[in-house]
mmCIF file of C-alpha atoms in Angstrom:
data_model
loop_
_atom_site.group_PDB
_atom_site.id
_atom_site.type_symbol
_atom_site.label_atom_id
_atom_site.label_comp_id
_atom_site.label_asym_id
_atom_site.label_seq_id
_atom_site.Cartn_x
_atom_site.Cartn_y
_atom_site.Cartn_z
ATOM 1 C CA UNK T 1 -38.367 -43.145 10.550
ATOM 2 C CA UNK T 2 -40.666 -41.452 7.821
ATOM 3 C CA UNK T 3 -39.183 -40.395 4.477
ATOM 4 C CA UNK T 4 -38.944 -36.946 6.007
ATOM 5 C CA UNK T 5 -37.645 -37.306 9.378
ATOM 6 C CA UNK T 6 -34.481 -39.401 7.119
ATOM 7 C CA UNK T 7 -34.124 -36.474 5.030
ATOM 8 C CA UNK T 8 -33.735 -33.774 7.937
ATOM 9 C CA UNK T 9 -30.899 -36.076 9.735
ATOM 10 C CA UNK T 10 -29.310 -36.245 6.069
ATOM 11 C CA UNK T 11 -29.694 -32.437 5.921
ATOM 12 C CA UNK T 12 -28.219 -31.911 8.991
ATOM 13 C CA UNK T 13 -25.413 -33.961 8.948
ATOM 14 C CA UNK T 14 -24.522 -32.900 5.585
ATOM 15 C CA UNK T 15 -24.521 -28.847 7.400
ATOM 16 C CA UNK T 16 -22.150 -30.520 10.355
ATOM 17 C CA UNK T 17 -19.792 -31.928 7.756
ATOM 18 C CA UNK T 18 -19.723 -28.140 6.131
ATOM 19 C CA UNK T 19 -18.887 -26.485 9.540
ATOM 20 C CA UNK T 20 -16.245 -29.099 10.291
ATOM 21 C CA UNK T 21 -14.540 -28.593 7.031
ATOM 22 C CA UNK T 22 -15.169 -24.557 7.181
ATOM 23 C CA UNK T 23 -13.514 -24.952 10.530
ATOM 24 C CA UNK T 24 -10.518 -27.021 9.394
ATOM 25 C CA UNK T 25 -9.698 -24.963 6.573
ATOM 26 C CA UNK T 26 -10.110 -21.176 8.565
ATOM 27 C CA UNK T 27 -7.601 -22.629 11.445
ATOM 28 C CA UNK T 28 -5.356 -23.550 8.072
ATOM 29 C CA UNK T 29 -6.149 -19.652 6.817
ATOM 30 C CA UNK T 30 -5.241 -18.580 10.276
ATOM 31 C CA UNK T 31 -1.887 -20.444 10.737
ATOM 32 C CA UNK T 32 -0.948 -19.371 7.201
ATOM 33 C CA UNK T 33 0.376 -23.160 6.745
ATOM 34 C CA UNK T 34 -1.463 -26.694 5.520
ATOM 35 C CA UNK T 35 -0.662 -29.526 7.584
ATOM 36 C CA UNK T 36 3.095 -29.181 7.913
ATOM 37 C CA UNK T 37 4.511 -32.574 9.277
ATOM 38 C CA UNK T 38 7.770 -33.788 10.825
ATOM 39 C CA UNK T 39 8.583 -35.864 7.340
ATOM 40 C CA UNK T 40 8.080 -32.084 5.648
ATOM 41 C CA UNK T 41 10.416 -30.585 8.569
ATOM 42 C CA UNK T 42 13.013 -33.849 7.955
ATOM 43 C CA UNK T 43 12.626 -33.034 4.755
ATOM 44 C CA UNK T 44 13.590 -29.042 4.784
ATOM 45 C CA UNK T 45 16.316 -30.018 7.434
ATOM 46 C CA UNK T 46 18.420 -32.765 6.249
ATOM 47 C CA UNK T 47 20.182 -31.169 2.902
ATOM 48 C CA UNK T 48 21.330 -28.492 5.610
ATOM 49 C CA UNK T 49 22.955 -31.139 7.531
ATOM 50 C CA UNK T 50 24.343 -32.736 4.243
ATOM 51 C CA UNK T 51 25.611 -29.352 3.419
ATOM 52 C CA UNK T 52 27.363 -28.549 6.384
ATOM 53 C CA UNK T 53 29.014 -31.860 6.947
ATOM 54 C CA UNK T 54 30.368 -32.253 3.534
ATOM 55 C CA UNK T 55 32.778 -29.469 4.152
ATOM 56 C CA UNK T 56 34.560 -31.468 6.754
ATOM 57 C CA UNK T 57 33.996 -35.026 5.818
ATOM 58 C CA UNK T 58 36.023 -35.714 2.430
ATOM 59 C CA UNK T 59 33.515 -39.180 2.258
ATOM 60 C CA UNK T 60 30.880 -37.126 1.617
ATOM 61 C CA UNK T 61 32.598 -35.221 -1.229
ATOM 62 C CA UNK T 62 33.640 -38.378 -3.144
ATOM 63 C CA UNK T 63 32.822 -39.270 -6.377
ATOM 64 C CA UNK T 64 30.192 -41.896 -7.075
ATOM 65 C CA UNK T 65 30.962 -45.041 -8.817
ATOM 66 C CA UNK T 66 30.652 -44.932 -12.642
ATOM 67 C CA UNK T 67 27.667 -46.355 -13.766
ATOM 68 C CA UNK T 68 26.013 -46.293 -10.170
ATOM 69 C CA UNK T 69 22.767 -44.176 -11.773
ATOM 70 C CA UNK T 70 22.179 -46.032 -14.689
ATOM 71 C CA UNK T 71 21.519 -49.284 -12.931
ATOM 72 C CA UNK T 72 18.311 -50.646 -12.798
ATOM 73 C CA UNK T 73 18.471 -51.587 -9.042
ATOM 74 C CA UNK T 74 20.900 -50.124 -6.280
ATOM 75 C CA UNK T 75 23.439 -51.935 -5.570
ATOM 76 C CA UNK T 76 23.927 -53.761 -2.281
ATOM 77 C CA UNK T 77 27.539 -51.486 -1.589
ATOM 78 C CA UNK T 78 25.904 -48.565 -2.232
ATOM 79 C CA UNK T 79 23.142 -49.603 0.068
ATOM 80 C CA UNK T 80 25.406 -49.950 2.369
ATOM 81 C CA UNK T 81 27.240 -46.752 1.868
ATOM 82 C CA UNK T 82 24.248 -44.545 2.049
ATOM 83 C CA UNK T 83 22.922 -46.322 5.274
ATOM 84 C CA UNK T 84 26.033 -45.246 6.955
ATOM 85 C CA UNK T 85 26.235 -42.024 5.835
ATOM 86 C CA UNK T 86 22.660 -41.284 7.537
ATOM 87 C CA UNK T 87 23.968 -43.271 10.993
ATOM 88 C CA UNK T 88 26.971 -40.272 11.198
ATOM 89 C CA UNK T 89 24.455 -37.948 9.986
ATOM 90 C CA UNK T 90 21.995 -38.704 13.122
ATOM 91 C CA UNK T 91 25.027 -38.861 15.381
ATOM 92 C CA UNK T 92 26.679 -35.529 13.809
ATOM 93 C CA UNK T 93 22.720 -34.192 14.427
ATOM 94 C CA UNK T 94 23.121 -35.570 18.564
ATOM 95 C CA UNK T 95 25.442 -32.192 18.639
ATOM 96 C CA UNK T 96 23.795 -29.458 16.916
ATOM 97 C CA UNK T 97 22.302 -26.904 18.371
ATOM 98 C CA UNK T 98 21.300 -25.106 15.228
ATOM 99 C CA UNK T 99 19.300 -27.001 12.338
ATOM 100 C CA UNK T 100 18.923 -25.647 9.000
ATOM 101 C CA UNK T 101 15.130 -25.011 8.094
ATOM 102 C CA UNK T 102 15.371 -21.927 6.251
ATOM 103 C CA UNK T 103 13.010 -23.077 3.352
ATOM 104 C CA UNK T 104 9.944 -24.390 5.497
ATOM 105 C CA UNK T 105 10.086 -21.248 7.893
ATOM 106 C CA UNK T 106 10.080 -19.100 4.725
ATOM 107 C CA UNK T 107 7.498 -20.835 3.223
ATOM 108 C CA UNK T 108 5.620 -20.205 6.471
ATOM 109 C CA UNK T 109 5.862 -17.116 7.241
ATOM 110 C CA UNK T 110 5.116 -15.659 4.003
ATOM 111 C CA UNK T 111 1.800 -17.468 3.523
ATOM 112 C CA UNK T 112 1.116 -16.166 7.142
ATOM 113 C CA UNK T 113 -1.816 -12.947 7.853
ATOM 114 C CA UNK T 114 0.004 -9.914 9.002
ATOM 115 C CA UNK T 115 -0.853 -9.216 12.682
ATOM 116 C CA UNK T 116 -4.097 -7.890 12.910
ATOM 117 C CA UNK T 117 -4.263 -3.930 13.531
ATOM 118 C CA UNK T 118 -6.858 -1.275 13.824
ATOM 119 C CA UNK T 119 -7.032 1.291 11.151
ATOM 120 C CA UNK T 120 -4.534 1.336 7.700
ATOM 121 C CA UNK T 121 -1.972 -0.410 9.538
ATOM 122 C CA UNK T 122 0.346 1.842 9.032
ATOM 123 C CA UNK T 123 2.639 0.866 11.959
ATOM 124 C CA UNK T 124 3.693 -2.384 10.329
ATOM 125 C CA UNK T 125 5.206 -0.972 7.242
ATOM 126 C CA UNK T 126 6.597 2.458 9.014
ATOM 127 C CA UNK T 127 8.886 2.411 12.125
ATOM 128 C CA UNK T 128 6.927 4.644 14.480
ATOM 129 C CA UNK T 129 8.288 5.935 18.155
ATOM 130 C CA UNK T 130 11.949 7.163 19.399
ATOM 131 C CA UNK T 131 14.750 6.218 17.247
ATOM 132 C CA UNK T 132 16.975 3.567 18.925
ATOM 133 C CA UNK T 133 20.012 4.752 20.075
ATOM 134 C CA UNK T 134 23.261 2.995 21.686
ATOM 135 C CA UNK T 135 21.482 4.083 25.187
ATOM 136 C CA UNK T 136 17.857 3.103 24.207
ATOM 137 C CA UNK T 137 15.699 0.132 26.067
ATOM 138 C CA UNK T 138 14.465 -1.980 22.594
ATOM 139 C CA UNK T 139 12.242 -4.971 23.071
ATOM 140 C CA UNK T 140 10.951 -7.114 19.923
ATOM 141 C CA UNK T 141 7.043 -7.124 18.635
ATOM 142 C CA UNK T 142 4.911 -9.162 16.521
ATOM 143 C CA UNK T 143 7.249 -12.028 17.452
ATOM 144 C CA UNK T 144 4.221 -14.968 16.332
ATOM 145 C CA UNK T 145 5.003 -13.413 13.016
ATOM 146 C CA UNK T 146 8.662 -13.024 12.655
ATOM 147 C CA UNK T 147 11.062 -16.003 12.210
ATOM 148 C CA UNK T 148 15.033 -16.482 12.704
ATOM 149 C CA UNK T 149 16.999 -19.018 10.451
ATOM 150 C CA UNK T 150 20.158 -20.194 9.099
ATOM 151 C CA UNK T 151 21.123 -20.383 5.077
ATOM 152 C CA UNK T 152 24.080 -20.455 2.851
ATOM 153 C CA UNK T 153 24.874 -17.085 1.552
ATOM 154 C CA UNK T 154 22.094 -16.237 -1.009
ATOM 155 C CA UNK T 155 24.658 -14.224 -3.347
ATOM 156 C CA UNK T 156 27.026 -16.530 -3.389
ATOM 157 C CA UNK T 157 27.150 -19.734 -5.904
ATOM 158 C CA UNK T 158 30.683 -21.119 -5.093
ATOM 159 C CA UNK T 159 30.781 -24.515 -2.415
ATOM 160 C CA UNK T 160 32.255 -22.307 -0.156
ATOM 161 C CA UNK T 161 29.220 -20.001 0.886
ATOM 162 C CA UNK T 162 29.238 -19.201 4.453
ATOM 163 C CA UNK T 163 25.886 -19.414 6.541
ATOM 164 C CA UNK T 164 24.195 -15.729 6.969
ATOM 165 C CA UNK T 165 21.258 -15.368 9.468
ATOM 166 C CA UNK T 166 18.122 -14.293 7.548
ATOM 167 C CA UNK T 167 14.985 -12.945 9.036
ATOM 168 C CA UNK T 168 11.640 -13.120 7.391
ATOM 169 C CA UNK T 169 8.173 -11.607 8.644
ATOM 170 C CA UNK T 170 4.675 -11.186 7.541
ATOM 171 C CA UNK T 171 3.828 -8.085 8.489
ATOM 172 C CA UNK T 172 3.815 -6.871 4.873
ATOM 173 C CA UNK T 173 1.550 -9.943 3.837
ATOM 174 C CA UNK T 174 -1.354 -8.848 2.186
ATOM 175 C CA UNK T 175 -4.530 -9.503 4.220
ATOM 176 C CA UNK T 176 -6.636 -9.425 0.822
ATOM 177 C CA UNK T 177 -4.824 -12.126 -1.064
ATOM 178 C CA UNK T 178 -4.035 -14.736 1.477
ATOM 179 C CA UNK T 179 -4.118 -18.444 0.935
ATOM 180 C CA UNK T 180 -5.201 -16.787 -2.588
ATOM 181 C CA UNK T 181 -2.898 -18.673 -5.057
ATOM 182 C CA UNK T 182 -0.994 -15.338 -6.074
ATOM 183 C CA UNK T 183 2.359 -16.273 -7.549
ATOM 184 C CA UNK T 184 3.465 -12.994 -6.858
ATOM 185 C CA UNK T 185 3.866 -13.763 -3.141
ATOM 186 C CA UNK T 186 7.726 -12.131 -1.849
ATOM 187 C CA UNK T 187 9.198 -12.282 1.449
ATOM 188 C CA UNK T 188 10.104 -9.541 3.284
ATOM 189 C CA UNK T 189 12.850 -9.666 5.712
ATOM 190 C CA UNK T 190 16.829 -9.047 6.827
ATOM 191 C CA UNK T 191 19.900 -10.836 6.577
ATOM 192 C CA UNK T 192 23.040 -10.218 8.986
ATOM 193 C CA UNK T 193 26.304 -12.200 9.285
ATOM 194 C CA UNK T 194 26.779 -15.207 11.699
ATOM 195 C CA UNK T 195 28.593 -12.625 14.050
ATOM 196 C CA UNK T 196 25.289 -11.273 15.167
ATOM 197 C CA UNK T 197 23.777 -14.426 16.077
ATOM 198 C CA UNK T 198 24.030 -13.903 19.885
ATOM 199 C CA UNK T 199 22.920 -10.386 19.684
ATOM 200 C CA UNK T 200 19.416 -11.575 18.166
ATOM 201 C CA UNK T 201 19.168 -13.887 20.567
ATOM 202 C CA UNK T 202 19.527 -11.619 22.801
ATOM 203 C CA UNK T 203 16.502 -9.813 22.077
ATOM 204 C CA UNK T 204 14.440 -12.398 20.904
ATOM 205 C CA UNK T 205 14.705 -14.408 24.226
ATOM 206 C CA UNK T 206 14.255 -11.004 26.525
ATOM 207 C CA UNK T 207 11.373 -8.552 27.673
ATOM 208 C CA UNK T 208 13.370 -5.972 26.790
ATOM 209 C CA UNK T 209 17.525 -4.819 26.221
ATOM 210 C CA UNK T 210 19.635 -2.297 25.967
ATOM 211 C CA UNK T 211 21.524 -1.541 22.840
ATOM 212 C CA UNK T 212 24.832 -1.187 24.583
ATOM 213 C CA UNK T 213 24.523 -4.906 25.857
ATOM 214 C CA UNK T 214 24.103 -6.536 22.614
ATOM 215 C CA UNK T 215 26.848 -8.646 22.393
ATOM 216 C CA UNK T 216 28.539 -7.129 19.486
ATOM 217 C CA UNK T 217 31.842 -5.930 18.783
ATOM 218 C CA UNK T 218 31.572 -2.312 19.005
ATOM 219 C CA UNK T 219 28.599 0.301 19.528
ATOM 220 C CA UNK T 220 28.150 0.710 15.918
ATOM 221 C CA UNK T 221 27.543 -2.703 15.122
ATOM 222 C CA UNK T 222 25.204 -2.527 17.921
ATOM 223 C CA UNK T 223 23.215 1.109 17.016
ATOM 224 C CA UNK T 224 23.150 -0.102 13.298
ATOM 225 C CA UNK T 225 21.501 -3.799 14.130
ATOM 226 C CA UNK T 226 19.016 -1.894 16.414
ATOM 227 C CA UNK T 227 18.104 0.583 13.303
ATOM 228 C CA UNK T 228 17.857 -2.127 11.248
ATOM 229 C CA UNK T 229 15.173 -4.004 12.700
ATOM 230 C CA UNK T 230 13.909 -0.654 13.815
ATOM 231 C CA UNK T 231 13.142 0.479 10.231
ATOM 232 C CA UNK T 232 11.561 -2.799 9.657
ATOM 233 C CA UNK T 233 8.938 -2.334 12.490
ATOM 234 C CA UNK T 234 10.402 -5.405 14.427
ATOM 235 C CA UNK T 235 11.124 -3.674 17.401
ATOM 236 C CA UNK T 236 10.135 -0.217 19.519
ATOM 237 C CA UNK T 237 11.955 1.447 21.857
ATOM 238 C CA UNK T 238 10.709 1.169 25.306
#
């Protein structure tokens, strides 16, 4: 192979390489998240299981040993201790239907795009269509870019925070600065008490619902959670 046949094959495997990486990166730009991996997910998940079982299990609340953190090496008791802590932590986890990932679905969803629209997409920052109503037919939209978790009560400080359901989206994520480094980056979302957790359900696992069967206490808890997702552009009336 002549000096310039070598430098061609260099050339073009040096372009491949380029595409390959352009490629990896725009799927990253696309998903709005880097390489999130089940140790990150463990990760995000696991103090919400500590937190939670600490306000039953007394154990969990005790003190630690005096000294305990200024030893050089851990101690074979407190080895011990900590290893069974995690085995009733993964048999505690056997029964729970609801894991606490708040911080990692934040995280994604406000590095996310905003659902792609023609025009000034105007219809994801202004509720268009029929106002819902106790008798309307609601079903949700943009779900890819809307996520439902669990968290402590944001506004509270005390150890005795109860969980509130917060919603996030990206549909007010700026298409211009994305995956830009901007500090400035919010979320944008809704919070509701734990009592509405089967009504969200409800319309997040259906084609479409009526307000009156949202499983709510009475029709104004049901006409005000419809509004409020309404006015948020995360449902239409159908």
């Amino acid at each position: 192979m002549g000096e310039l046949e070598r430098n061609l094959w260099l050339l073009a495997l040096l372009v491949i390489s380029i595409l390959c990486i352009c490629h990896m990166c725009s799927l990253c730009v696309f998903l709005g998240v880097c390489f999130s991996s089940w140790g990150d997910f463990l990760l995000d998940t696991i103090s919400g299981l500590v937190f939670d079982t600490a306000k039953e299990d007394l154990e969990l609340r005790a003190g630690l040993p005096r000294q305990l953190l200024l030893q050089v090496e851990t101690t074979a008791v407190a080895r011990r201790r900590v290893s069974g802590f995690l085995r009733m932590l993964a048999d505690k986890l056997e029964g729970t239907k609801e894991l606490l990932s708040a911080d990692m679905k934040k995280d994604f969803i406000m590095n996310r795009l905003p659902p792609y629209c023609v025009g000034d997409g105007a219809e994801l920052s202004t509720p268009g269509g029929q106002l819902p109503r106790l008798d309307s037919t609601v079903r949700l939209q943009f779900k890819d870019h809307i996520v439902l978790t669990l968290g402590p009560d944001q506004d509270r400080s005390d150890e005795t925070r109860e969980k509130m359901i917060y919603i996030y989206h990206s549909l007010k994520n700026r298409r211009e600065t994305h995956m830009m480094g901007n500090e400035e980056t919010e979320s944008h979302g809704l919070r509701f008490p734990l009592s509405h957790m089967d009504a969200l359900k409800q319309i997040w696992n259906s084609t479409a619902i009526s307000v009156k069967d949202l499983k709510l206490t009475t029709d104004e808890e049901k006409e005000s959670l419809a509004l409020s997702l309404w006015t948020e552009c995360l449902i239409q009336v159908v």
